[in-house]
Each structure stands twice: as structure tokens, then as C-alpha cells.
GROMACS .gro file of C-alpha atoms in nm:
model
  432
    1MET     CA    1   0.308   2.442   0.297
    2ILE     CA    2   0.654   2.377   0.442
    3ARG     CA    3   0.619   2.006   0.373
    4LYS     CA    4   0.517   2.070   0.012
    5ILE     CA    5   0.828   2.285  -0.039
    6LEU     CA    6   1.042   2.005   0.109
    7LEU     CA    7   0.879   1.751  -0.121
    8PHE     CA    8   0.943   1.980  -0.418
    9LEU     CA    9   1.312   2.008  -0.333
   10LEU     CA   10   1.335   1.634  -0.271
   11CYS     CA   11   1.176   1.551  -0.605
   12PHE     CA   12   1.409   1.795  -0.782
   13CYS     CA   13   1.710   1.620  -0.629
   14LEU     CA   14   1.574   1.280  -0.728
   15LEU     CA   15   1.511   1.406  -1.078
   16PHE     CA   16   1.870   1.525  -1.114
   17ALA     CA   17   2.008   1.200  -0.974
   18SER     CA   18   1.796   0.981  -1.201
   19ALA     CA   19   1.924   1.162  -1.510
   20CYS     CA   20   2.276   1.061  -1.413
   21SER     CA   21   2.210   0.693  -1.345
   22THR     CA   22   2.079   0.382  -1.517
   23GLN     CA   23   1.754   0.232  -1.390
   24THR     CA   24   1.768  -0.130  -1.279
   25PRO     CA   25   1.434  -0.309  -1.273
   26SER     CA   26   1.348  -0.509  -0.966
   27GLU     CA   27   1.304  -0.881  -0.946
   28GLY     CA   28   0.953  -1.024  -0.959
   29SER     CA   29   0.753  -1.318  -1.082
   30SER     CA   30   0.430  -1.346  -1.270
   31ALA     CA   31   0.126  -1.519  -1.126
   32PRO     CA   32   0.040  -1.866  -1.254
   33SER     CA   33  -0.268  -1.912  -1.466
   34ALA     CA   34  -0.540  -2.162  -1.386
   35SER     CA   35  -0.571  -2.294  -1.739
   36PRO     CA   36  -0.445  -2.222  -2.093
   37ASP     CA   37  -0.755  -2.007  -2.154
   38ALA     CA   38  -0.680  -1.797  -1.845
   39SER     CA   39  -0.318  -1.722  -1.926
   40ALA     CA   40  -0.179  -1.372  -1.943
   41SER     CA   41  -0.130  -1.219  -2.285
   42ALA     CA   42   0.215  -1.212  -2.442
   43GLU     CA   43   0.238  -0.838  -2.383
   44THR     CA   44   0.165  -0.870  -2.012
   45PRO     CA   45   0.453  -0.769  -1.781
   46ALA     CA   46   0.540  -0.972  -1.475
   47PRO     CA   47   0.487  -0.798  -1.143
   48GLY     CA   48   0.797  -0.601  -1.060
   49GLY     CA   49   0.920  -0.628  -1.417
   50ALA     CA   50   1.088  -0.360  -1.624
   51ALA     CA   51   0.896  -0.038  -1.671
   52SER     CA   52   0.894   0.181  -1.976
   53GLY     CA   53   0.785   0.542  -1.994
   54ALA     CA   54   0.897   0.897  -2.051
   55PRO     CA   55   1.261   0.974  -1.976
   56ALA     CA   56   1.321   1.109  -1.627
   57GLU     CA   57   1.431   1.450  -1.755
   58THR     CA   58   1.083   1.520  -1.893
   59PHE     CA   59   0.922   1.513  -1.548
   60ASP     CA   60   0.818   1.835  -1.381
   61PRO     CA   61   0.919   1.817  -1.012
   62THR     CA   62   0.596   1.995  -0.924
   63LEU     CA   63   0.394   1.709  -1.074
   64VAL     CA   64   0.595   1.455  -0.874
   65SER     CA   65   0.550   1.655  -0.555
   66ASP     CA   66   0.175   1.684  -0.617
   67ALA     CA   67   0.157   1.309  -0.688
   68LEU     CA   68   0.320   1.236  -0.352
   69MET     CA   69   0.073   1.459  -0.172
   70GLN     CA   70  -0.230   1.315  -0.354
   71THR     CA   71  -0.118   0.958  -0.293
   72GLU     CA   72  -0.084   1.025   0.078
   73GLU     CA   73  -0.409   1.220   0.111
   74PHE     CA   74  -0.619   0.949  -0.052
   75SER     CA   75  -0.441   0.674   0.141
   76LEU     CA   76  -0.510   0.840   0.476
   77GLN     CA   77  -0.877   0.882   0.382
   78LEU     CA   78  -0.890   0.516   0.281
   79MET     CA   79  -0.726   0.410   0.608
   80GLN     CA   80  -0.977   0.612   0.809
   81ASN     CA   81  -1.266   0.445   0.627
   82LEU     CA   82  -1.111   0.099   0.667
   83ARG     CA   83  -1.068   0.151   1.040
   84THR     CA   84  -1.434   0.251   1.069
   85ALA     CA   85  -1.549  -0.054   0.871
   86TYR     CA   86  -1.313  -0.318   1.013
   87THR     CA   87  -1.339  -0.260   1.386
   88GLU     CA   88  -1.211  -0.604   1.486
   89GLY     CA   89  -0.986  -0.734   1.207
   90ASN     CA   90  -0.659  -0.603   1.068
   91THR     CA   91  -0.625  -0.398   0.752
   92LEU     CA   92  -0.332  -0.372   0.514
   93PHE     CA   93  -0.265  -0.208   0.177
   94SER     CA   94   0.008  -0.035  -0.017
   95PRO     CA   95  -0.067   0.331  -0.094
   96LEU     CA   96   0.172   0.320  -0.390
   97ALA     CA   97   0.030  -0.004  -0.530
   98PHE     CA   98  -0.330   0.104  -0.476
   99ASN     CA   99  -0.276   0.439  -0.645
  100ALA     CA  100  -0.107   0.269  -0.940
  101SER     CA  101  -0.409   0.038  -0.978
  102MET     CA  102  -0.658   0.322  -0.967
  103ALA     CA  103  -0.445   0.530  -1.204
  104ALA     CA  104  -0.482   0.251  -1.461
  105LEU     CA  105  -0.860   0.274  -1.434
  106TYR     CA  106  -0.837   0.652  -1.455
  107ALA     CA  107  -0.631   0.627  -1.774
  108ALA     CA  108  -0.894   0.399  -1.930
  109ALA     CA  109  -1.196   0.604  -1.823
  110GLU     CA  110  -1.401   0.850  -2.024
  111GLY     CA  111  -1.679   1.094  -1.938
  112ASP     CA  112  -1.849   1.058  -1.601
  113THR     CA  113  -1.633   0.758  -1.509
  114GLU     CA  114  -1.316   0.962  -1.555
  115GLU     CA  115  -1.456   1.249  -1.348
  116GLU     CA  116  -1.564   1.012  -1.070
  117LEU     CA  117  -1.214   0.864  -1.044
  118ARG     CA  118  -1.057   1.210  -1.056
  119VAL     CA  119  -1.267   1.325  -0.760
  120LEU     CA  120  -1.230   0.999  -0.565
  121MET     CA  121  -0.852   0.991  -0.591
  122GLY     CA  122  -0.799   1.368  -0.574
  123TYR     CA  123  -0.615   1.373  -0.907
  124GLN     CA  124  -0.518   1.721  -1.025
  125THR     CA  125  -0.352   1.608  -1.346
  126GLU     CA  126  -0.471   1.450  -1.667
  127PRO     CA  127  -0.459   1.068  -1.692
  128ALA     CA  128  -0.140   1.057  -1.902
  129ASP     CA  129   0.046   1.281  -1.655
  130THR     CA  130  -0.085   1.080  -1.361
  131VAL     CA  131   0.043   0.756  -1.514
  132SER     CA  132   0.379   0.914  -1.596
  133THR     CA  133   0.443   1.056  -1.250
  134LEU     CA  134   0.340   0.734  -1.074
  135THR     CA  135   0.561   0.541  -1.316
  136TYR     CA  136   0.849   0.766  -1.212
  137LEU     CA  137   0.783   0.711  -0.841
  138ILE     CA  138   0.756   0.335  -0.890
  139SER     CA  139   1.084   0.323  -1.080
  140THR     CA  140   1.248   0.523  -0.801
  141VAL     CA  141   1.138   0.312  -0.503
  142ASP     CA  142   1.073  -0.034  -0.646
  143SER     CA  143   1.343  -0.282  -0.566
  144ALA     CA  144   1.402  -0.641  -0.467
  145ARG     CA  145   1.275  -0.542  -0.121
  146PHE     CA  146   0.949  -0.386  -0.243
  147SER     CA  147   0.766  -0.515  -0.548
  148LEU     CA  148   0.427  -0.440  -0.693
  149GLY     CA  149   0.207  -0.737  -0.776
  150ASN     CA  150  -0.094  -0.556  -0.920
  151SER     CA  151  -0.309  -0.731  -1.179
  152LEU     CA  152  -0.620  -0.671  -1.390
  153HIS     CA  153  -0.844  -0.963  -1.489
  154LEU     CA  154  -1.091  -0.915  -1.773
  155THR     CA  155  -1.332  -1.130  -1.974
  156LYS     CA  156  -1.145  -1.286  -2.264
  157ARG     CA  157  -1.409  -1.209  -2.523
  158VAL     CA  158  -1.360  -0.837  -2.461
  159GLY     CA  159  -0.984  -0.822  -2.411
  160PHE     CA  160  -0.735  -0.546  -2.336
  161SER     CA  161  -0.620  -0.312  -2.610
  162GLU     CA  162  -0.254  -0.316  -2.705
  163SER     CA  163  -0.223   0.060  -2.651
  164PHE     CA  164  -0.355   0.026  -2.293
  165ILE     CA  165  -0.098  -0.244  -2.220
  166ASP     CA  166   0.186  -0.052  -2.384
  167ASN     CA  167   0.109   0.292  -2.241
  168VAL     CA  168  -0.053   0.219  -1.907
  169THR     CA  169  -0.017  -0.125  -1.750
  170THR     CA  170   0.340  -0.196  -1.861
  171PRO     CA  171   0.480   0.134  -1.725
  172LEU     CA  172   0.278   0.092  -1.403
  173ARG     CA  173   0.392  -0.271  -1.372
  174ILE     CA  174   0.041  -0.414  -1.375
  175SER     CA  175  -0.016  -0.763  -1.511
  176THR     CA  176  -0.317  -0.811  -1.739
  177TYR     CA  177  -0.508  -1.137  -1.771
  178SER     CA  178  -0.773  -1.211  -2.033
  179GLN     CA  179  -0.988  -1.491  -1.897
  180ASP     CA  180  -1.286  -1.703  -1.994
  181TYR     CA  181  -1.526  -1.655  -1.704
  182ALA     CA  182  -1.766  -1.906  -1.858
  183ASP     CA  183  -1.519  -2.165  -1.734
  184GLN     CA  184  -1.571  -2.158  -1.359
  185ALA     CA  185  -1.223  -2.299  -1.303
  186THR     CA  186  -1.047  -1.996  -1.450
  187PHE     CA  187  -1.142  -1.757  -1.170
  188GLN     CA  188  -0.900  -1.955  -0.958
  189SER     CA  189  -0.614  -1.781  -1.137
  190ILE     CA  190  -0.712  -1.470  -0.942
  191ASN     CA  191  -0.665  -1.668  -0.623
  192ALA     CA  192  -0.337  -1.803  -0.761
  193CYS     CA  193  -0.207  -1.447  -0.794
  194ALA     CA  194  -0.293  -1.379  -0.430
  195GLU     CA  195  -0.141  -1.705  -0.313
  196LEU     CA  196   0.184  -1.645  -0.500
  197LEU     CA  197   0.230  -1.290  -0.365
  198THR     CA  198   0.171  -1.398  -0.004
  199ASP     CA  199   0.362  -1.727  -0.003
  200GLY     CA  200   0.037  -1.916   0.045
  201ARG     CA  201  -0.089  -1.716   0.345
  202VAL     CA  202  -0.378  -1.574   0.140
  203SER     CA  203  -0.510  -1.841  -0.096
  204THR     CA  204  -0.870  -1.735  -0.158
  205VAL     CA  205  -1.002  -1.389  -0.235
  206LEU     CA  206  -1.277  -1.497  -0.476
  207GLU     CA  207  -1.508  -1.796  -0.428
  208SER     CA  208  -1.666  -1.792  -0.775
  209THR     CA  209  -1.768  -1.556  -1.051
  210ALA     CA  210  -2.040  -1.529  -1.312
  211ALA     CA  211  -1.992  -1.545  -1.688
  212ALA     CA  212  -2.018  -1.172  -1.751
  213ASP     CA  213  -1.815  -0.886  -1.895
  214THR     CA  214  -1.661  -0.801  -1.562
  215LEU     CA  215  -1.328  -0.666  -1.446
  216TYR     CA  216  -1.138  -0.769  -1.133
  217LEU     CA  217  -0.849  -0.571  -0.987
  218LEU     CA  218  -0.588  -0.698  -0.743
  219SER     CA  219  -0.380  -0.436  -0.566
  220ALA     CA  220  -0.093  -0.642  -0.431
  221PHE     CA  221   0.262  -0.598  -0.309
  222SER     CA  222   0.545  -0.781  -0.138
  223LEU     CA  223   0.790  -0.621   0.102
  224ASN     CA  224   1.078  -0.727   0.321
  225GLY     CA  225   1.285  -0.511   0.549
  226ALA     CA  226   1.560  -0.605   0.793
  227PHE     CA  227   1.579  -0.387   1.105
  228ASP     CA  228   1.904  -0.192   1.124
  229LEU     CA  229   1.874  -0.240   1.502
  230PRO     CA  230   1.707  -0.578   1.553
  231PHE     CA  231   1.548  -0.703   1.873
  232ASP     CA  232   1.728  -0.964   2.080
  233PRO     CA  233   1.524  -1.290   2.056
  234GLU     CA  234   1.635  -1.380   2.407
  235SER     CA  235   1.442  -1.078   2.537
  236THR     CA  236   1.113  -1.189   2.378
  237THR     CA  237   0.860  -1.306   2.635
  238ALA     CA  238   0.497  -1.416   2.652
  239ALA     CA  239   0.249  -1.131   2.699
  240SER     CA  240  -0.106  -1.017   2.623
  241PHE     CA  241  -0.244  -0.786   2.354
  242GLU     CA  242  -0.572  -0.603   2.415
  243SER     CA  243  -0.767  -0.658   2.092
  244PRO     CA  244  -1.122  -0.523   2.039
  245THR     CA  245  -1.258  -0.872   2.114
  246GLY     CA  246  -1.053  -0.936   2.426
  247LEU     CA  247  -0.702  -1.025   2.539
  248VAL     CA  248  -0.487  -1.217   2.289
  249SER     CA  249  -0.174  -1.411   2.378
  250THR     CA  250   0.137  -1.293   2.198
  251GLN     CA  251   0.514  -1.290   2.204
  252MET     CA  252   0.636  -0.944   2.305
  253MET     CA  253   0.972  -0.833   2.166
  254THR     CA  254   1.160  -0.591   2.391
  255GLY     CA  255   1.465  -0.375   2.337
  256ASP     CA  256   1.637  -0.046   2.411
  257PHE     CA  257   1.695   0.177   2.109
  258VAL     CA  258   1.813   0.524   2.024
  259THR     CA  259   1.585   0.593   1.731
  260GLY     CA  260   1.321   0.828   1.592
  261TYR     CA  261   1.048   0.917   1.840
  262ALA     CA  262   0.761   1.167   1.853
  263GLU     CA  263   0.459   1.225   2.072
  264ASP     CA  264   0.167   1.460   2.120
  265GLU     CA  265  -0.157   1.460   2.317
  266TYR     CA  266  -0.307   1.196   2.087
  267MET     CA  267  -0.031   0.945   2.018
  268GLN     CA  268   0.324   0.818   2.060
  269MET     CA  269   0.530   0.714   1.759
  270VAL     CA  270   0.854   0.528   1.706
  271SER     CA  271   1.040   0.494   1.377
  272LEU     CA  272   1.261   0.191   1.314
  273PRO     CA  273   1.508   0.213   1.021
  274MET     CA  274   1.540  -0.087   0.788
  275ASN     CA  275   1.765  -0.199   0.505
  276GLY     CA  276   2.049   0.037   0.589
  277GLY     CA  277   1.814   0.332   0.630
  278ALA     CA  278   1.645   0.284   0.292
  279MET     CA  279   1.307   0.218   0.460
  280GLU     CA  280   1.142   0.302   0.790
  281LEU     CA  281   0.876   0.121   0.988
  282LYS     CA  282   0.666   0.380   1.170
  283LEU     CA  283   0.450   0.258   1.456
  284ILE     CA  284   0.186   0.492   1.600
  285LEU     CA  285   0.014   0.409   1.928
  286PRO     CA  286  -0.293   0.603   2.048
  287ARG     CA  287  -0.263   0.736   2.400
  288GLU     CA  288  -0.399   0.494   2.658
  289GLY     CA  289  -0.765   0.569   2.714
  290GLY     CA  290  -0.765   0.815   2.425
  291ALA     CA  291  -0.885   0.603   2.133
  292GLN     CA  292  -1.177   0.835   2.057
  293ALA     CA  293  -0.959   1.146   2.064
  294PHE     CA  294  -0.711   0.972   1.834
  295ASP     CA  295  -0.990   0.886   1.587
  296GLU     CA  296  -1.107   1.247   1.583
  297ALA     CA  297  -0.752   1.378   1.538
  298PHE     CA  298  -0.651   1.129   1.268
  299PRO     CA  299  -0.792   1.317   0.963
  300GLN     CA  300  -0.618   1.638   1.065
  301TYR     CA  301  -0.285   1.516   1.201
  302ALA     CA  302  -0.205   1.182   1.035
  303ASP     CA  303  -0.004   1.343   0.755
  304THR     CA  304   0.207   1.527   1.015
  305TRP     CA  305   0.262   1.208   1.215
  306LEU     CA  306   0.389   1.030   0.905
  307ALA     CA  307   0.600   1.318   0.775
  308PRO     CA  308   0.970   1.234   0.728
  309GLU     CA  309   1.078   1.525   0.948
  310THR     CA  310   0.852   1.435   1.244
  311PRO     CA  311   1.068   1.192   1.452
  312THR     CA  312   1.372   1.309   1.647
  313SER     CA  313   1.635   1.078   1.794
  314HIS     CA  314   1.550   0.960   2.143
  315SER     CA  315   1.620   0.672   2.378
  316VAL     CA  316   1.321   0.434   2.374
  317HIS     CA  317   1.250   0.120   2.574
  318LEU     CA  318   1.026  -0.048   2.316
  319SER     CA  319   0.796  -0.347   2.354
  320LEU     CA  320   0.638  -0.467   2.030
  321PRO     CA  321   0.443  -0.786   1.962
  322SER     CA  322   0.558  -1.028   1.697
  323PHE     CA  323   0.265  -1.041   1.456
  324THR     CA  324   0.141  -1.123   1.107
  325VAL     CA  325  -0.100  -0.908   0.907
  326ASN     CA  326  -0.265  -1.075   0.608
  327SER     CA  327  -0.494  -0.906   0.358
  328GLY     CA  328  -0.715  -1.058   0.093
  329ALA     CA  329  -1.011  -0.832   0.156
  330SER     CA  330  -1.248  -0.671  -0.092
  331TYR     CA  331  -1.232  -0.292  -0.072
  332LEU     CA  332  -1.528  -0.245  -0.304
  333GLU     CA  333  -1.776  -0.149  -0.033
  334ILE     CA  334  -1.532   0.097   0.123
  335LEU     CA  335  -1.461   0.266  -0.211
  336THR     CA  336  -1.834   0.281  -0.285
  337SER     CA  337  -1.889   0.468   0.041
  338MET     CA  338  -1.611   0.707  -0.066
  339GLY     CA  339  -1.777   0.785  -0.400
  340LEU     CA  340  -1.702   0.500  -0.641
  341ASN     CA  341  -2.035   0.435  -0.811
  342THR     CA  342  -2.047   0.493  -1.186
  343THR     CA  343  -1.748   0.262  -1.237
  344LEU     CA  344  -1.942  -0.028  -1.086
  345ARG     CA  345  -2.254  -0.012  -1.305
  346ALA     CA  346  -2.274  -0.155  -1.656
  347GLN     CA  347  -2.526   0.107  -1.766
  348SER     CA  348  -2.299   0.399  -1.674
  349VAL     CA  349  -1.937   0.283  -1.676
  350ASP     CA  350  -1.700   0.388  -1.952
  351LEU     CA  351  -1.361   0.217  -1.935
  352SER     CA  352  -1.336   0.194  -2.312
  353GLY     CA  353  -0.975   0.311  -2.304
  354MET     CA  354  -0.861  -0.033  -2.189
  355LEU     CA  355  -1.078  -0.240  -2.423
  356SER     CA  356  -1.003  -0.388  -2.761
  357SER     CA  357  -1.159  -0.174  -3.032
  358ASP     CA  358  -1.297  -0.489  -3.195
  359LEU     CA  359  -1.553  -0.530  -2.917
  360VAL     CA  360  -1.620  -0.246  -2.676
  361LEU     CA  361  -1.885  -0.341  -2.420
  362PRO     CA  362  -1.993  -0.188  -2.089
  363THR     CA  363  -1.740  -0.341  -1.851
  364PRO     CA  364  -1.794  -0.251  -1.484
  365LEU     CA  365  -1.541  -0.304  -1.210
  366ASN     CA  366  -1.672  -0.616  -1.037
  367ASP     CA  367  -1.438  -0.613  -0.736
  368ILE     CA  368  -1.108  -0.481  -0.609
  369PHE     CA  369  -0.891  -0.668  -0.360
  370SER     CA  370  -0.600  -0.567  -0.142
  371VAL     CA  371  -0.352  -0.855  -0.121
  372ALA     CA  372  -0.043  -0.875   0.098
  373SER     CA  373   0.113  -1.047   0.396
  374LEU     CA  374   0.359  -0.894   0.642
  375THR     CA  375   0.517  -1.074   0.937
  376VAL     CA  376   0.706  -0.868   1.195
  377THR     CA  377   0.970  -1.055   1.398
  378GLU     CA  378   1.286  -0.962   1.588
  379SER     CA  379   1.473  -0.934   1.257
  380GLY     CA  380   1.228  -0.713   1.071
  381ILE     CA  381   0.940  -0.748   0.825
  382ASN     CA  382   0.939  -1.076   0.630
  383ALA     CA  383   1.308  -1.086   0.712
  384GLU     CA  384   1.548  -1.368   0.790
  385ALA     CA  385   1.772  -1.341   1.095
  386GLY     CA  386   2.047  -1.094   1.016
  387ALA     CA  387   2.247  -0.843   1.217
  388GLU     CA  388   2.318  -0.897   1.583
  389PRO     CA  389   2.131  -0.674   1.831
  390VAL     CA  390   2.328  -0.365   1.934
  391PRO     CA  391   2.280  -0.232   2.290
  392ALA     CA  392   2.160   0.128   2.296
  393GLU     CA  393   2.400   0.385   2.437
  394SER     CA  394   2.230   0.701   2.561
  395SER     CA  395   2.260   0.918   2.868
  396GLU     CA  396   1.901   1.045   2.845
  397GLU     CA  397   1.608   0.885   3.021
  398SER     CA  398   1.429   0.630   2.806
  399VAL     CA  399   1.066   0.662   2.701
  400GLU     CA  400   0.862   0.351   2.784
  401LEU     CA  401   0.652   0.250   2.483
  402THR     CA  402   0.449  -0.072   2.482
  403PHE     CA  403   0.234  -0.171   2.184
  404ASP     CA  404  -0.013  -0.385   2.372
  405ARG     CA  405  -0.329  -0.248   2.207
  406PRO     CA  406  -0.438  -0.155   1.849
  407PHE     CA  407  -0.195   0.062   1.655
  408LEU     CA  408  -0.110   0.200   1.312
  409MET     CA  409   0.189   0.076   1.113
  410ALA     CA  410   0.338   0.235   0.802
  411VAL     CA  411   0.643   0.162   0.590
  412THR     CA  412   0.798   0.455   0.405
  413ASP     CA  413   1.070   0.485   0.145
  414THR     CA  414   1.329   0.710   0.308
  415GLN     CA  415   1.458   0.873  -0.009
  416THR     CA  416   1.122   0.983  -0.147
  417GLY     CA  417   0.891   0.972   0.154
  418VAL     CA  418   0.650   0.752  -0.043
  419LEU     CA  419   0.419   0.535   0.168
  420LEU     CA  420   0.489   0.177   0.068
  421ALA     CA  421   0.253   0.008   0.313
  422MET     CA  422  -0.008   0.100   0.572
  423GLY     CA  423  -0.195  -0.119   0.815
  424TRP     CA  424  -0.409  -0.103   1.126
  425VAL     CA  425  -0.331  -0.382   1.371
  426ASN     CA  426  -0.641  -0.468   1.578
  427THR     CA  427  -0.516  -0.809   1.675
  428VAL     CA  428  -0.184  -0.992   1.665
  429ASN     CA  429  -0.356  -1.309   1.544
  430GLU     CA  430  -0.331  -1.377   1.172
  431SER     CA  431  -0.638  -1.245   0.993
  432LYS     CA  432  -0.756  -1.218   0.637
   0.00000   0.00000   0.00000
């Protein structure tokens, strides 16, 4: 309850500030198409492009606060399911990007399909309000350092309606592609989107596709954050990481910091500010020998662990591996286990709100992919070498914290508390 009140006050302050300033869209680039027939429509926005929508003063702070809570609740449920399914590999997604993608489906849905998405995502508002509030959050946090790269890919002979593009995908910064799936070469444009967003680290999410009235969704994002207090590269040494499949060689970064720290009987957490305090990287390590207890506690306490007010300043001797987390995974099976069913079947799906009125056909969601790549080094996340390391000055005894076994990572926007990225690191080797 206290956190909801804090979110309400925060959103009210953001609302007031946005009415007094001019929005500047972030930089971004559109994905290449595989052939002229697979190109994006003229109305399609580039990822990270300008967003349109209702003026900021029309937003109810309560709706924004509720949207923040719903986004986090679903994301934590998704993370719990991903951790259960992917017990050896890494997982990575953007709660904000994923919710924007699903909100687009929600806005297009009718009947049982709409109700299924409402229950799955925990939406408590009508589709138009859901799109509007997420549009507001995206316009608040999106910048050159965090960009959405979401895209929808649909059979060309069906096509997206202009109203869906104008009122849903453009405000949510989702690219739309009308493609000829009869041409087996065109599905490669989906892979091209993934490759572009990850600088080539993820080049294949789809091997082939059938000529059918299907819909593909890519939930993608790019992020870079420079540590305000970087590690000293000269202190990085060879070490081992205990992955679920055995010990993995890694480079362990080490440093002394006075930064956000919290602990309880289940975990230890450190928070590293980035980009002048605009973002935070939160790293949560289960207690040694307490993985099962952590798993059981996660559904109840994860929102508290990630709350903005949780960390307090403390002296920490931190050891963190340098690692890369790639994602090009299908989340279809996970979402099915969470209740996504009607949306996947041609005989029951109703996404007519996104289709051209000239030809409305049953168009099931064929697959949904999470696409991203994050590399953590001494400088930050996907960051070039920047500020010089600053020795910590503290009279208190340092906490020893070594991330040498699986852990949770999350990137939050400091101003809003929005979760920009979440990942579970099972291994420090690159994985898809």
C-alpha cells in the first residue's frame, strides 16, 4: 500500500513536469526488409521514433500508477516462469517493451481473446486507456540510452488497418511489417530485425515459416548505461562462475563502492547507478546454499527487492563477472503455460481490430520472441570506456559480495521506477 501511494505521488510529479516541457523523441532505426514485398508500410514508425497520443495533461495519475504496478506484477510472474523453464540458459526481456507489445494485441482483440489478454496481463483498464498510459510511460523513459525495437509481422494479403497503426502501434512505437509468407525468403526480415537490434549477436530467431495468415511479434529493446562508479580494469582477474552445468571460466571485476545495498534471509542486493543516476543496475544474489528458499520467496518478495526505496547506502566490496546475455528465444510456450491459448488458435482468435476491413481472417499469434543483447563490462552495460574509477571512501566495514553463481539482474529507470530490463544469469557464457 505504501509503495502504491509513493508511485501515485511520483506519477503526479511526472505529470506536472511533462506539462511544462517539450517531449523529445529518442533516436532509433528501422529494421531492414528482406525484399521489396516484405518492406514496412509507409505508415510504419521506426523503433524509437516519435510517438503521438493524448496530451500529458489528460492522464489520470492513478492510471499511470496502476500501469506501473501491473507491468511489474506480470513481469515478475513471467520471470518466475522463465526461470523454471530455462534452468541452464540465461533469460532476458524488457518489461516495458513486452507490456507494450501485449498491449497492442489487447487493443486489437475482441471477445474471448480480449478477456484472455486482460486476465493474462492483469489489465484493469480498457484497451484504449492501457495504450495511452503505456504510451505516456514510454515517452517519459525512452531515450537514446533505452529504445524500444518492437515489431509486428503479418501476412501481406491480410494487412494492418490504418486506424490500428495510427492509434496503437505508432504511439507504442511498434513497427509493423506486411509480408508475403509464400515467399520463403521474406521471413528473414524477422531475423534482420533481431540482428539489427543486437548488433549481430542474435541473427536467427526463426528458421522458416509456412504460407499462412499468421502473426509474429518481436519484443525487442536496446540499452546502454555507463556506471557512475566504474570498475578498475586493472583489478579484473580470472575466476570461476558456478553455472548449473558446472564451473565456467570468467573475468571477475572487483571494486570497493559506497552504493545501494540490501539483504535479507533470502538474498543480497547491490544497486549500481548509471548515466548520472538516470538508471540503476540492480543485482540480486540468492544466499549461498539457499537457492530453493530464494525460489519459494521470489513470488512474495521480488517486488520489495526491486522497489526504489529498498537499497540504503553502504560500503560494498563487490566482485562481478564480466558477461554477455543474449536473447532470441520464443516465449510462446511460457505464455501458453500462463494462460495464453485462444490467441494462438485460428478457430477462436479475434484480433480483428488490427486487420484491414477489406479482408478480415482468423489470424492467430504464431510466435512471440524476446530479442536483446546486454554486455556488462567495467564501464557499464553496452558502454564504452568512460569515467575513471573513484576509490570508495567509507569508515564502515565493507560487505563482501561475490556474484560467482546464478543471479537476477534488473535495470530500472530512476525517475519513474519502471523496469527497463530483467534477466536471470545462469551462466556467464554467451547464450541465445
